[in-house]
């Protein structure tokens, strides 16, 4: 393994934990030495059609920029598809890494990551980039007040890891949007956590979207001191504006990430809204640091 956190990983277990979510466990070099934290991000590299193993740079360079340039130099038809995911759990002793995959859409509509996950079997091989400790974000999970968590099913792996990391003294409330009741899953925690499941198949049509409408209509027992928001980028922006403009939450007390964009993939160019979100995240990080 080079200084850049890249390595091949092999599937050791596949489970369908809900009709639309697959939990896949991997083994591979270096998993015993990974740093670990809640809401831990990494990138997965998927082989192209006709490949059994993703092609990685032969001369990867000594740093992240060098590796990425070498990655882009691979012909597009052979270059792995790279997508961002969250570590659901990490077992350093057993050298195992578990990732939950949301299975979006029908087979004809699904993207390359969903197509791979829907048919994954023991022995299949991916590559990982990360996790890297420099991307860890300290989160105030022991805040002496209400913690608000909100997201859709793509946020569930991270939200599950956050729930497990909450101390027993924490009080938290979560709103989670999923397709229907069959997509609900347990969220083990030591904390006093109240979970509100928002079902898209039962939500009234409206401009706000199901998740934002549910949070906007909620009566909170007290004003949250920290909010964590993730999921579809437009919904996350709406939630953040609501919490700041209508609930009066300090912008510095919100951690927010748009995981995906409606009708767009990670390969598409950023929109004006994406760039605005990036500026907001940068400004929030500067305020927290200052």
mmCIF file of N, CA and C in Angstrom, residues 88-226:
data_model
loop_
_atom_site.group_PDB
_atom_site.id
_atom_site.type_symbol
_atom_site.label_atom_id
_atom_site.label_comp_id
_atom_site.label_asym_id
_atom_site.label_seq_id
_atom_site.Cartn_x
_atom_site.Cartn_y
_atom_site.Cartn_z
ATOM 1 N N UNK A 88 -20.150 2.174 7.028
ATOM 2 C CA UNK A 88 -21.188 1.869 8.022
ATOM 3 C C UNK A 88 -20.564 1.317 9.291
ATOM 4 N N UNK A 89 -19.549 0.475 9.139
ATOM 5 C CA UNK A 89 -18.828 -0.025 10.308
ATOM 6 C C UNK A 89 -17.443 -0.488 9.875
ATOM 7 N N UNK A 90 -16.527 -0.503 10.848
ATOM 8 C CA UNK A 90 -15.134 -0.883 10.595
ATOM 9 C C UNK A 90 -14.652 -1.746 11.746
ATOM 10 N N UNK A 91 -14.158 -2.926 11.426
ATOM 11 C CA UNK A 91 -13.621 -3.846 12.432
ATOM 12 C C UNK A 91 -12.131 -4.018 12.147
ATOM 13 N N UNK A 92 -11.301 -3.241 12.851
ATOM 14 C CA UNK A 92 -9.863 -3.275 12.601
ATOM 15 C C UNK A 92 -9.264 -4.638 12.949
ATOM 16 N N UNK A 93 -9.763 -5.252 14.008
ATOM 17 C CA UNK A 93 -9.193 -6.538 14.433
ATOM 18 C C UNK A 93 -9.420 -7.624 13.383
ATOM 19 N N UNK A 94 -10.615 -7.649 12.802
ATOM 20 C CA UNK A 94 -10.923 -8.658 11.784
ATOM 21 C C UNK A 94 -10.581 -8.161 10.383
ATOM 22 N N UNK A 95 -10.135 -6.920 10.271
ATOM 23 C CA UNK A 95 -9.811 -6.307 8.988
ATOM 24 C C UNK A 95 -11.012 -6.365 8.043
ATOM 25 N N UNK A 96 -12.113 -5.796 8.516
ATOM 26 C CA UNK A 96 -13.337 -5.776 7.734
ATOM 27 C C UNK A 96 -13.892 -4.350 7.668
ATOM 28 N N UNK A 97 -14.501 -4.049 6.546
ATOM 29 C CA UNK A 97 -15.108 -2.741 6.298
ATOM 30 C C UNK A 97 -16.493 -2.997 5.713
ATOM 31 N N UNK A 98 -17.524 -2.365 6.270
ATOM 32 C CA UNK A 98 -18.891 -2.591 5.801
ATOM 33 C C UNK A 98 -19.469 -1.301 5.243
ATOM 34 N N UNK A 99 -20.101 -1.419 4.084
ATOM 35 C CA UNK A 99 -20.713 -0.279 3.403
ATOM 36 C C UNK A 99 -22.142 -0.665 3.041
ATOM 37 N N UNK A 100 -23.088 0.252 3.290
ATOM 38 C CA UNK A 100 -24.475 0.051 2.890
ATOM 39 C C UNK A 100 -24.722 0.754 1.561
ATOM 40 N N UNK A 101 -25.323 0.037 0.617
ATOM 41 C CA UNK A 101 -25.595 0.560 -0.722
ATOM 42 C C UNK A 101 -27.105 0.711 -0.904
ATOM 43 N N UNK A 102 -27.556 1.923 -1.216
ATOM 44 C CA UNK A 102 -28.951 2.137 -1.585
ATOM 45 C C UNK A 102 -29.102 1.708 -3.039
ATOM 46 N N UNK A 103 -30.095 0.864 -3.306
ATOM 47 C CA UNK A 103 -30.328 0.339 -4.645
ATOM 48 C C UNK A 103 -31.387 1.204 -5.323
ATOM 49 N N UNK A 104 -30.911 2.222 -6.043
ATOM 50 C CA UNK A 104 -31.797 3.194 -6.666
ATOM 51 C C UNK A 104 -32.410 2.642 -7.950
ATOM 52 N N UNK A 105 -33.679 2.905 -8.169
ATOM 53 C CA UNK A 105 -34.297 2.713 -9.466
ATOM 54 C C UNK A 105 -34.392 1.270 -9.937
ATOM 55 N N UNK A 106 -34.872 1.109 -11.163
ATOM 56 C CA UNK A 106 -34.989 -0.193 -11.791
ATOM 57 C C UNK A 106 -33.644 -0.559 -12.413
ATOM 58 N N UNK A 107 -33.424 -1.855 -12.749
ATOM 59 C CA UNK A 107 -32.143 -2.238 -13.364
ATOM 60 C C UNK A 107 -31.790 -1.409 -14.594
ATOM 61 N N UNK A 108 -32.809 -1.028 -15.390
ATOM 62 C CA UNK A 108 -32.515 -0.237 -16.584
ATOM 63 C C UNK A 108 -32.159 1.200 -16.274
ATOM 64 N N UNK A 109 -32.587 1.709 -15.098
ATOM 65 C CA UNK A 109 -32.325 3.102 -14.735
ATOM 66 C C UNK A 109 -31.132 3.246 -13.807
ATOM 67 N N UNK A 110 -30.704 2.170 -13.190
ATOM 68 C CA UNK A 110 -29.690 2.245 -12.141
ATOM 69 C C UNK A 110 -28.335 2.658 -12.696
ATOM 70 N N UNK A 111 -27.560 3.350 -11.837
ATOM 71 C CA UNK A 111 -26.209 3.724 -12.189
ATOM 72 C C UNK A 111 -25.250 2.565 -11.979
ATOM 73 N N UNK A 112 -23.970 2.766 -12.311
ATOM 74 C CA UNK A 112 -22.999 1.661 -12.235
ATOM 75 C C UNK A 112 -22.791 1.118 -10.830
ATOM 76 N N UNK A 113 -22.829 1.974 -9.811
ATOM 77 C CA UNK A 113 -22.622 1.494 -8.446
ATOM 78 C C UNK A 113 -23.798 0.638 -7.986
ATOM 79 N N UNK A 114 -25.018 1.096 -8.285
ATOM 80 C CA UNK A 114 -26.194 0.319 -7.908
ATOM 81 C C UNK A 114 -26.235 -1.009 -8.651
ATOM 82 N N UNK A 115 -25.909 -0.990 -9.945
ATOM 83 C CA UNK A 115 -25.897 -2.249 -10.715
ATOM 84 C C UNK A 115 -24.908 -3.235 -10.113
ATOM 85 N N UNK A 116 -23.736 -2.723 -9.703
ATOM 86 C CA UNK A 116 -22.742 -3.617 -9.102
ATOM 87 C C UNK A 116 -23.266 -4.180 -7.786
ATOM 88 N N UNK A 117 -23.781 -3.314 -6.913
ATOM 89 C CA UNK A 117 -24.215 -3.746 -5.586
ATOM 90 C C UNK A 117 -25.379 -4.723 -5.667
ATOM 91 N N UNK A 118 -26.269 -4.545 -6.649
ATOM 92 C CA UNK A 118 -27.447 -5.399 -6.756
ATOM 93 C C UNK A 118 -27.090 -6.836 -7.099
ATOM 94 N N UNK A 119 -25.928 -7.052 -7.683
ATOM 95 C CA UNK A 119 -25.530 -8.404 -8.080
ATOM 96 C C UNK A 119 -24.234 -8.848 -7.406
ATOM 97 N N UNK A 120 -23.757 -8.094 -6.415
ATOM 98 C CA UNK A 120 -22.468 -8.402 -5.779
ATOM 99 C C UNK A 120 -22.520 -9.779 -5.107
ATOM 100 N N UNK A 121 -21.383 -10.447 -5.136
ATOM 101 C CA UNK A 121 -21.263 -11.757 -4.496
ATOM 102 C C UNK A 121 -19.897 -11.876 -3.851
ATOM 103 N N UNK A 122 -19.772 -12.822 -2.941
ATOM 104 C CA UNK A 122 -18.509 -13.053 -2.237
ATOM 105 C C UNK A 122 -17.402 -13.304 -3.255
ATOM 106 N N UNK A 123 -16.286 -12.609 -3.057
ATOM 107 C CA UNK A 123 -15.143 -12.730 -3.949
ATOM 108 C C UNK A 123 -15.014 -11.601 -4.939
ATOM 109 N N UNK A 124 -16.089 -10.834 -5.178
ATOM 110 C CA UNK A 124 -15.994 -9.690 -6.092
ATOM 111 C C UNK A 124 -15.009 -8.664 -5.538
ATOM 112 N N UNK A 125 -14.396 -7.905 -6.437
ATOM 113 C CA UNK A 125 -13.326 -6.986 -6.043
ATOM 114 C C UNK A 125 -13.628 -5.554 -6.473
ATOM 115 N N UNK A 126 -13.444 -4.639 -5.536
ATOM 116 C CA UNK A 126 -13.463 -3.202 -5.795
ATOM 117 C C UNK A 126 -12.118 -2.640 -5.358
ATOM 118 N N UNK A 127 -11.974 -1.325 -5.511
ATOM 119 C CA UNK A 127 -10.853 -0.620 -4.898
ATOM 120 C C UNK A 127 -11.416 0.477 -4.026
ATOM 121 N N UNK A 128 -10.657 0.867 -3.030
ATOM 122 C CA UNK A 128 -11.072 1.965 -2.162
ATOM 123 C C UNK A 128 -10.021 3.068 -2.211
ATOM 124 N N UNK A 129 -10.483 4.300 -2.082
ATOM 125 C CA UNK A 129 -9.609 5.446 -1.844
ATOM 126 C C UNK A 129 -10.052 6.033 -0.518
ATOM 127 N N UNK A 130 -9.226 5.878 0.510
ATOM 128 C CA UNK A 130 -9.588 6.337 1.839
ATOM 129 C C UNK A 130 -10.020 5.161 2.686
ATOM 130 N N UNK A 131 -10.532 5.442 3.860
ATOM 131 C CA UNK A 131 -10.696 6.771 4.450
ATOM 132 C C UNK A 131 -9.342 7.388 4.844
ATOM 133 N N UNK A 132 -9.316 8.701 4.891
ATOM 134 C CA UNK A 132 -8.112 9.428 5.256
ATOM 135 C C UNK A 132 -8.418 10.346 6.434
ATOM 136 N N UNK A 133 -7.552 10.313 7.442
ATOM 137 C CA UNK A 133 -7.818 11.030 8.696
ATOM 138 C C UNK A 133 -7.947 12.537 8.498
ATOM 139 N N UNK A 134 -7.309 13.097 7.463
ATOM 140 C CA UNK A 134 -7.375 14.541 7.282
ATOM 141 C C UNK A 134 -8.778 15.025 6.906
ATOM 142 N N UNK A 135 -9.653 14.094 6.514
ATOM 143 C CA UNK A 135 -11.017 14.487 6.161
ATOM 144 C C UNK A 135 -11.993 14.309 7.317
ATOM 145 N N UNK A 136 -11.520 13.872 8.450
ATOM 146 C CA UNK A 136 -12.401 13.709 9.616
ATOM 147 C C UNK A 136 -12.867 15.071 10.110
ATOM 148 N N UNK A 137 -14.165 15.167 10.433
ATOM 149 C CA UNK A 137 -14.731 16.408 10.950
ATOM 150 C C UNK A 137 -15.179 16.169 12.378
ATOM 151 N N UNK A 138 -14.664 16.908 13.348
ATOM 152 C CA UNK A 138 -15.142 16.747 14.720
ATOM 153 C C UNK A 138 -16.587 17.226 14.839
ATOM 154 N N UNK A 139 -17.444 16.402 15.404
ATOM 155 C CA UNK A 139 -18.852 16.743 15.555
ATOM 156 C C UNK A 139 -19.210 16.773 17.041
ATOM 157 N N UNK A 140 -19.988 17.762 17.487
ATOM 158 C CA UNK A 140 -20.313 17.908 18.913
ATOM 159 C C UNK A 140 -21.424 16.946 19.344
ATOM 160 N N UNK A 141 -21.127 15.661 19.320
ATOM 161 C CA UNK A 141 -22.145 14.666 19.644
ATOM 162 C C UNK A 141 -22.458 14.627 21.132
ATOM 163 N N UNK A 142 -21.634 15.267 21.934
ATOM 164 C CA UNK A 142 -21.895 15.331 23.377
ATOM 165 C C UNK A 142 -22.453 16.699 23.774
ATOM 166 N N UNK A 143 -23.025 17.409 22.809
ATOM 167 C CA UNK A 143 -23.563 18.745 23.086
ATOM 168 C C UNK A 143 -24.642 18.672 24.159
ATOM 169 N N UNK A 144 -24.650 19.631 25.099
ATOM 170 C CA UNK A 144 -25.615 19.617 26.208
ATOM 171 C C UNK A 144 -26.969 20.200 25.793
ATOM 172 N N UNK A 145 -27.616 19.569 24.852
ATOM 173 C CA UNK A 145 -28.902 20.039 24.361
ATOM 174 C C UNK A 145 -29.381 19.085 23.289
ATOM 175 N N UNK A 146 -30.405 19.468 22.544
ATOM 176 C CA UNK A 146 -30.982 18.594 21.535
ATOM 177 C C UNK A 146 -30.112 18.553 20.284
ATOM 178 N N UNK A 147 -29.846 17.348 19.790
ATOM 179 C CA UNK A 147 -29.158 17.135 18.523
ATOM 180 C C UNK A 147 -30.197 16.726 17.494
ATOM 181 N N UNK A 148 -30.233 17.427 16.371
ATOM 182 C CA UNK A 148 -31.196 17.146 15.315
ATOM 183 C C UNK A 148 -30.475 16.480 14.149
ATOM 184 N N UNK A 149 -30.977 15.333 13.718
ATOM 185 C CA UNK A 149 -30.417 14.601 12.589
ATOM 186 C C UNK A 149 -31.496 14.481 11.524
ATOM 187 N N UNK A 150 -31.151 14.741 10.259
ATOM 188 C CA UNK A 150 -32.152 14.646 9.196
ATOM 189 C C UNK A 150 -31.485 14.235 7.897
ATOM 190 N N UNK A 151 -32.147 13.332 7.169
ATOM 191 C CA UNK A 151 -31.615 12.902 5.890
ATOM 192 C C UNK A 151 -32.536 11.906 5.227
ATOM 193 N N UNK A 152 -32.181 11.512 4.008
ATOM 194 C CA UNK A 152 -32.926 10.470 3.315
ATOM 195 C C UNK A 152 -32.184 9.150 3.448
ATOM 196 N N UNK A 153 -32.566 8.142 2.653
ATOM 197 C CA UNK A 153 -31.962 6.828 2.820
ATOM 198 C C UNK A 153 -30.474 6.808 2.516
ATOM 199 N N UNK A 154 -30.001 7.734 1.664
ATOM 200 C CA UNK A 154 -28.570 7.773 1.393
ATOM 201 C C UNK A 154 -27.778 8.227 2.612
ATOM 202 N N UNK A 155 -28.456 8.907 3.533
ATOM 203 C CA UNK A 155 -27.801 9.366 4.761
ATOM 204 C C UNK A 155 -27.856 8.321 5.872
ATOM 205 N N UNK A 156 -28.627 7.248 5.682
ATOM 206 C CA UNK A 156 -28.807 6.269 6.751
ATOM 207 C C UNK A 156 -27.506 5.626 7.218
ATOM 208 N N UNK A 157 -26.579 5.251 6.330
ATOM 209 C CA UNK A 157 -25.328 4.660 6.835
ATOM 210 C C UNK A 157 -24.567 5.606 7.764
ATOM 211 N N UNK A 158 -24.448 6.869 7.371
ATOM 212 C CA UNK A 158 -23.769 7.838 8.227
ATOM 213 C C UNK A 158 -24.567 8.100 9.489
ATOM 214 N N UNK A 159 -25.881 8.237 9.339
ATOM 215 C CA UNK A 159 -26.724 8.514 10.491
ATOM 216 C C UNK A 159 -26.663 7.350 11.479
ATOM 217 N N UNK A 160 -26.606 6.112 10.958
ATOM 218 C CA UNK A 160 -26.474 4.960 11.837
ATOM 219 C C UNK A 160 -25.180 4.972 12.614
ATOM 220 N N UNK A 161 -24.088 5.371 11.949
ATOM 221 C CA UNK A 161 -22.805 5.446 12.649
ATOM 222 C C UNK A 161 -22.801 6.559 13.689
ATOM 223 N N UNK A 162 -23.506 7.656 13.399
ATOM 224 C CA UNK A 162 -23.623 8.742 14.375
ATOM 225 C C UNK A 162 -24.441 8.295 15.585
ATOM 226 N N UNK A 163 -25.540 7.584 15.333
ATOM 227 C CA UNK A 163 -26.371 7.103 16.437
ATOM 228 C C UNK A 163 -25.564 6.206 17.371
ATOM 229 N N UNK A 164 -24.740 5.334 16.799
ATOM 230 C CA UNK A 164 -23.921 4.439 17.618
ATOM 231 C C UNK A 164 -22.869 5.199 18.418
ATOM 232 N N UNK A 165 -22.438 6.359 17.887
ATOM 233 C CA UNK A 165 -21.388 7.130 18.557
ATOM 234 C C UNK A 165 -21.934 8.083 19.608
ATOM 235 N N UNK A 166 -23.238 8.331 19.625
ATOM 236 C CA UNK A 166 -23.805 9.248 20.612
ATOM 237 C C UNK A 166 -23.596 8.701 22.021
ATOM 238 N N UNK A 167 -23.184 9.545 22.945
ATOM 239 C CA UNK A 167 -23.031 9.079 24.331
ATOM 240 C C UNK A 167 -24.389 8.864 24.989
ATOM 241 N N UNK A 168 -24.385 8.145 26.080
ATOM 242 C CA UNK A 168 -25.631 7.847 26.785
ATOM 243 C C UNK A 168 -26.324 9.101 27.286
ATOM 244 N N UNK A 169 -25.573 10.186 27.484
ATOM 245 C CA UNK A 169 -26.147 11.431 27.998
ATOM 246 C C UNK A 169 -26.802 12.289 26.914
ATOM 247 N N UNK A 170 -26.640 11.908 25.649
ATOM 248 C CA UNK A 170 -27.118 12.744 24.542
ATOM 249 C C UNK A 170 -28.624 12.602 24.346
ATOM 250 N N UNK A 171 -29.248 13.697 23.908
ATOM 251 C CA UNK A 171 -30.649 13.700 23.496
ATOM 252 C C UNK A 171 -30.699 14.090 22.029
ATOM 253 N N UNK A 172 -31.344 13.251 21.221
ATOM 254 C CA UNK A 172 -31.350 13.491 19.790
ATOM 255 C C UNK A 172 -32.698 13.127 19.190
ATOM 256 N N UNK A 173 -33.027 13.811 18.097
ATOM 257 C CA UNK A 173 -34.224 13.523 17.322
ATOM 258 C C UNK A 173 -33.825 13.428 15.864
ATOM 259 N N UNK A 174 -34.323 12.392 15.178
ATOM 260 C CA UNK A 174 -33.971 12.179 13.775
ATOM 261 C C UNK A 174 -35.226 12.115 12.918
ATOM 262 N N UNK A 175 -35.160 12.761 11.749
ATOM 263 C CA UNK A 175 -36.165 12.617 10.708
ATOM 264 C C UNK A 175 -35.489 11.965 9.515
ATOM 265 N N UNK A 176 -36.043 10.836 9.075
ATOM 266 C CA UNK A 176 -35.412 10.065 8.006
ATOM 267 C C UNK A 176 -36.447 9.761 6.933
ATOM 268 N N UNK A 177 -36.181 10.223 5.721
ATOM 269 C CA UNK A 177 -37.087 9.975 4.599
ATOM 270 C C UNK A 177 -36.683 8.704 3.874
ATOM 271 N N UNK A 178 -37.629 7.785 3.722
ATOM 272 C CA UNK A 178 -37.416 6.544 2.978
ATOM 273 C C UNK A 178 -38.622 6.317 2.076
ATOM 274 N N UNK A 179 -38.509 5.328 1.187
ATOM 275 C CA UNK A 179 -39.568 5.105 0.208
ATOM 276 C C UNK A 179 -40.874 4.681 0.859
ATOM 277 N N UNK A 180 -40.800 3.768 1.831
ATOM 278 C CA UNK A 180 -42.006 3.211 2.442
ATOM 279 C C UNK A 180 -41.606 2.523 3.744
ATOM 280 N N UNK A 181 -42.563 2.014 4.521
ATOM 281 C CA UNK A 181 -42.227 1.409 5.818
ATOM 282 C C UNK A 181 -41.251 0.244 5.742
ATOM 283 N N UNK A 182 -41.210 -0.472 4.622
ATOM 284 C CA UNK A 182 -40.296 -1.610 4.505
ATOM 285 C C UNK A 182 -38.834 -1.181 4.564
ATOM 286 N N UNK A 183 -38.558 0.121 4.333
ATOM 287 C CA UNK A 183 -37.176 0.604 4.325
ATOM 288 C C UNK A 183 -36.691 1.068 5.692
ATOM 289 N N UNK A 184 -37.528 1.003 6.700
ATOM 290 C CA UNK A 184 -37.081 1.348 8.051
ATOM 291 C C UNK A 184 -36.094 0.294 8.547
ATOM 292 N N UNK A 185 -35.132 0.704 9.363
ATOM 293 C CA UNK A 185 -34.156 -0.224 9.916
ATOM 294 C C UNK A 185 -33.788 0.201 11.331
ATOM 295 N N UNK A 186 -33.343 -0.732 12.160
ATOM 296 C CA UNK A 186 -32.947 -0.376 13.533
ATOM 297 C C UNK A 186 -31.748 0.572 13.536
ATOM 298 N N UNK A 187 -31.724 1.458 14.521
ATOM 299 C CA UNK A 187 -30.606 2.380 14.713
ATOM 300 C C UNK A 187 -30.133 2.242 16.157
ATOM 301 N N UNK A 188 -29.287 1.252 16.436
ATOM 302 C CA UNK A 188 -28.826 1.041 17.815
ATOM 303 C C UNK A 188 -28.092 2.261 18.351
ATOM 304 N N UNK A 189 -28.347 2.602 19.603
ATOM 305 C CA UNK A 189 -27.695 3.745 20.229
ATOM 306 C C UNK A 189 -27.810 3.637 21.740
ATOM 307 N N UNK A 190 -26.877 4.288 22.426
ATOM 308 C CA UNK A 190 -26.956 4.404 23.887
ATOM 309 C C UNK A 190 -27.751 5.635 24.291
ATOM 310 N N UNK A 191 -27.955 6.530 23.342
ATOM 311 C CA UNK A 191 -28.533 7.841 23.631
ATOM 312 C C UNK A 191 -30.063 7.781 23.709
ATOM 313 N N UNK A 192 -30.639 8.889 24.134
ATOM 314 C CA UNK A 192 -32.083 9.086 24.106
ATOM 315 C C UNK A 192 -32.422 9.619 22.714
ATOM 316 N N UNK A 193 -32.684 8.700 21.783
ATOM 317 C CA UNK A 193 -32.894 9.049 20.377
ATOM 318 C C UNK A 193 -34.332 8.747 19.969
ATOM 319 N N UNK A 194 -35.021 9.769 19.461
ATOM 320 C CA UNK A 194 -36.366 9.611 18.915
ATOM 321 C C UNK A 194 -36.272 9.675 17.396
ATOM 322 N N UNK A 195 -36.794 8.657 16.720
ATOM 323 C CA UNK A 195 -36.708 8.583 15.267
ATOM 324 C C UNK A 195 -38.094 8.752 14.655
ATOM 325 N N UNK A 196 -38.191 9.662 13.686
ATOM 326 C CA UNK A 196 -39.419 9.882 12.928
ATOM 327 C C UNK A 196 -39.167 9.436 11.489
ATOM 328 N N UNK A 197 -39.844 8.387 11.047
ATOM 329 C CA UNK A 197 -39.705 7.907 9.677
ATOM 330 C C UNK A 197 -40.687 8.637 8.787
ATOM 331 N N UNK A 198 -40.189 9.178 7.695
ATOM 332 C CA UNK A 198 -41.001 9.915 6.728
ATOM 333 C C UNK A 198 -41.090 9.053 5.473
ATOM 334 N N UNK A 199 -42.301 8.620 5.120
ATOM 335 C CA UNK A 199 -42.498 7.707 3.991
ATOM 336 C C UNK A 199 -42.945 8.470 2.756
ATOM 337 N N UNK A 200 -42.159 8.394 1.704
ATOM 338 C CA UNK A 200 -42.498 9.119 0.485
ATOM 339 C C UNK A 200 -43.812 8.635 -0.126
ATOM 340 N N UNK A 201 -44.118 7.344 0.020
ATOM 341 C CA UNK A 201 -45.340 6.835 -0.597
ATOM 342 C C UNK A 201 -46.596 7.326 0.106
ATOM 343 N N UNK A 202 -46.445 7.935 1.270
ATOM 344 C CA UNK A 202 -47.601 8.438 2.009
ATOM 345 C C UNK A 202 -47.578 9.958 2.153
ATOM 346 N N UNK A 203 -46.544 10.602 1.658
ATOM 347 C CA UNK A 203 -46.411 12.048 1.841
ATOM 348 C C UNK A 203 -47.282 12.792 0.835
ATOM 349 N N UNK A 204 -47.984 13.841 1.260
ATOM 350 C CA UNK A 204 -48.764 14.641 0.306
ATOM 351 C C UNK A 204 -47.842 15.389 -0.637
ATOM 352 N N UNK A 205 -48.302 15.577 -1.849
ATOM 353 C CA UNK A 205 -47.513 16.329 -2.830
ATOM 354 C C UNK A 205 -47.365 17.767 -2.357
ATOM 355 N N UNK A 206 -46.161 18.306 -2.542
ATOM 356 C CA UNK A 206 -45.927 19.685 -2.115
ATOM 357 C C UNK A 206 -44.575 20.163 -2.584
ATOM 358 N N UNK A 207 -44.418 21.464 -2.626
ATOM 359 C CA UNK A 207 -43.178 22.039 -3.135
ATOM 360 C C UNK A 207 -42.002 21.770 -2.202
ATOM 361 N N UNK A 208 -42.281 21.596 -0.910
ATOM 362 C CA UNK A 208 -41.199 21.461 0.054
ATOM 363 C C UNK A 208 -40.465 20.128 -0.049
ATOM 364 N N UNK A 209 -41.136 19.073 -0.443
ATOM 365 C CA UNK A 209 -40.573 17.747 -0.331
ATOM 366 C C UNK A 209 -40.934 17.152 1.013
ATOM 367 N N UNK A 210 -40.969 15.818 1.073
ATOM 368 C CA UNK A 210 -41.487 15.140 2.264
ATOM 369 C C UNK A 210 -40.661 15.427 3.506
ATOM 370 N N UNK A 211 -39.344 15.387 3.381
ATOM 371 C CA UNK A 211 -38.493 15.549 4.556
ATOM 372 C C UNK A 211 -38.581 16.962 5.120
ATOM 373 N N UNK A 212 -38.432 17.959 4.263
ATOM 374 C CA UNK A 212 -38.508 19.342 4.729
ATOM 375 C C UNK A 212 -39.878 19.636 5.323
ATOM 376 N N UNK A 213 -40.938 19.133 4.694
ATOM 377 C CA UNK A 213 -42.281 19.372 5.221
ATOM 378 C C UNK A 213 -42.434 18.767 6.611
ATOM 379 N N UNK A 214 -41.870 17.575 6.819
ATOM 380 C CA UNK A 214 -41.982 16.930 8.129
ATOM 381 C C UNK A 214 -41.229 17.704 9.198
ATOM 382 N N UNK A 215 -40.023 18.153 8.889
ATOM 383 C CA UNK A 215 -39.235 18.912 9.862
ATOM 384 C C UNK A 215 -39.886 20.257 10.134
ATOM 385 N N UNK A 216 -40.385 20.891 9.090
ATOM 386 C CA UNK A 216 -41.018 22.203 9.266
ATOM 387 C C UNK A 216 -42.256 22.101 10.150
ATOM 388 N N UNK A 217 -42.988 20.999 10.040
ATOM 389 C CA UNK A 217 -44.218 20.834 10.816
ATOM 390 C C UNK A 217 -43.959 20.348 12.236
ATOM 391 N N UNK A 218 -42.740 19.944 12.524
ATOM 392 C CA UNK A 218 -42.448 19.324 13.822
ATOM 393 C C UNK A 218 -42.400 20.361 14.936
ATOM 394 N N UNK A 219 -42.857 19.941 16.114
ATOM 395 C CA UNK A 219 -42.687 20.733 17.333
ATOM 396 C C UNK A 219 -41.532 20.142 18.112
ATOM 397 N N UNK A 220 -40.457 20.858 18.162
ATOM 398 C CA UNK A 220 -39.283 20.370 18.877
ATOM 399 C C UNK A 220 -39.424 20.653 20.369
ATOM 400 N N UNK A 221 -38.966 19.715 21.205
ATOM 401 C CA UNK A 221 -39.068 19.945 22.651
ATOM 402 C C UNK A 221 -38.214 21.112 23.123
ATOM 403 N N UNK A 222 -37.187 21.431 22.373
ATOM 404 C CA UNK A 222 -36.344 22.598 22.651
ATOM 405 C C UNK A 222 -35.578 22.907 21.390
ATOM 406 N N UNK A 223 -34.998 24.086 21.324
ATOM 407 C CA UNK A 223 -34.229 24.440 20.135
ATOM 408 C C UNK A 223 -32.980 23.575 20.047
ATOM 409 N N UNK A 224 -32.720 23.007 18.859
ATOM 410 C CA UNK A 224 -31.508 22.193 18.727
ATOM 411 C C UNK A 224 -30.247 23.040 18.886
ATOM 412 N N UNK A 225 -29.212 22.434 19.443
ATOM 413 C CA UNK A 225 -27.931 23.126 19.563
ATOM 414 C C UNK A 225 -26.979 22.694 18.466
ATOM 415 N N UNK A 226 -27.316 21.558 17.815
ATOM 416 C CA UNK A 226 -26.495 21.082 16.705
ATOM 417 C C UNK A 226 -27.389 20.301 15.764
#
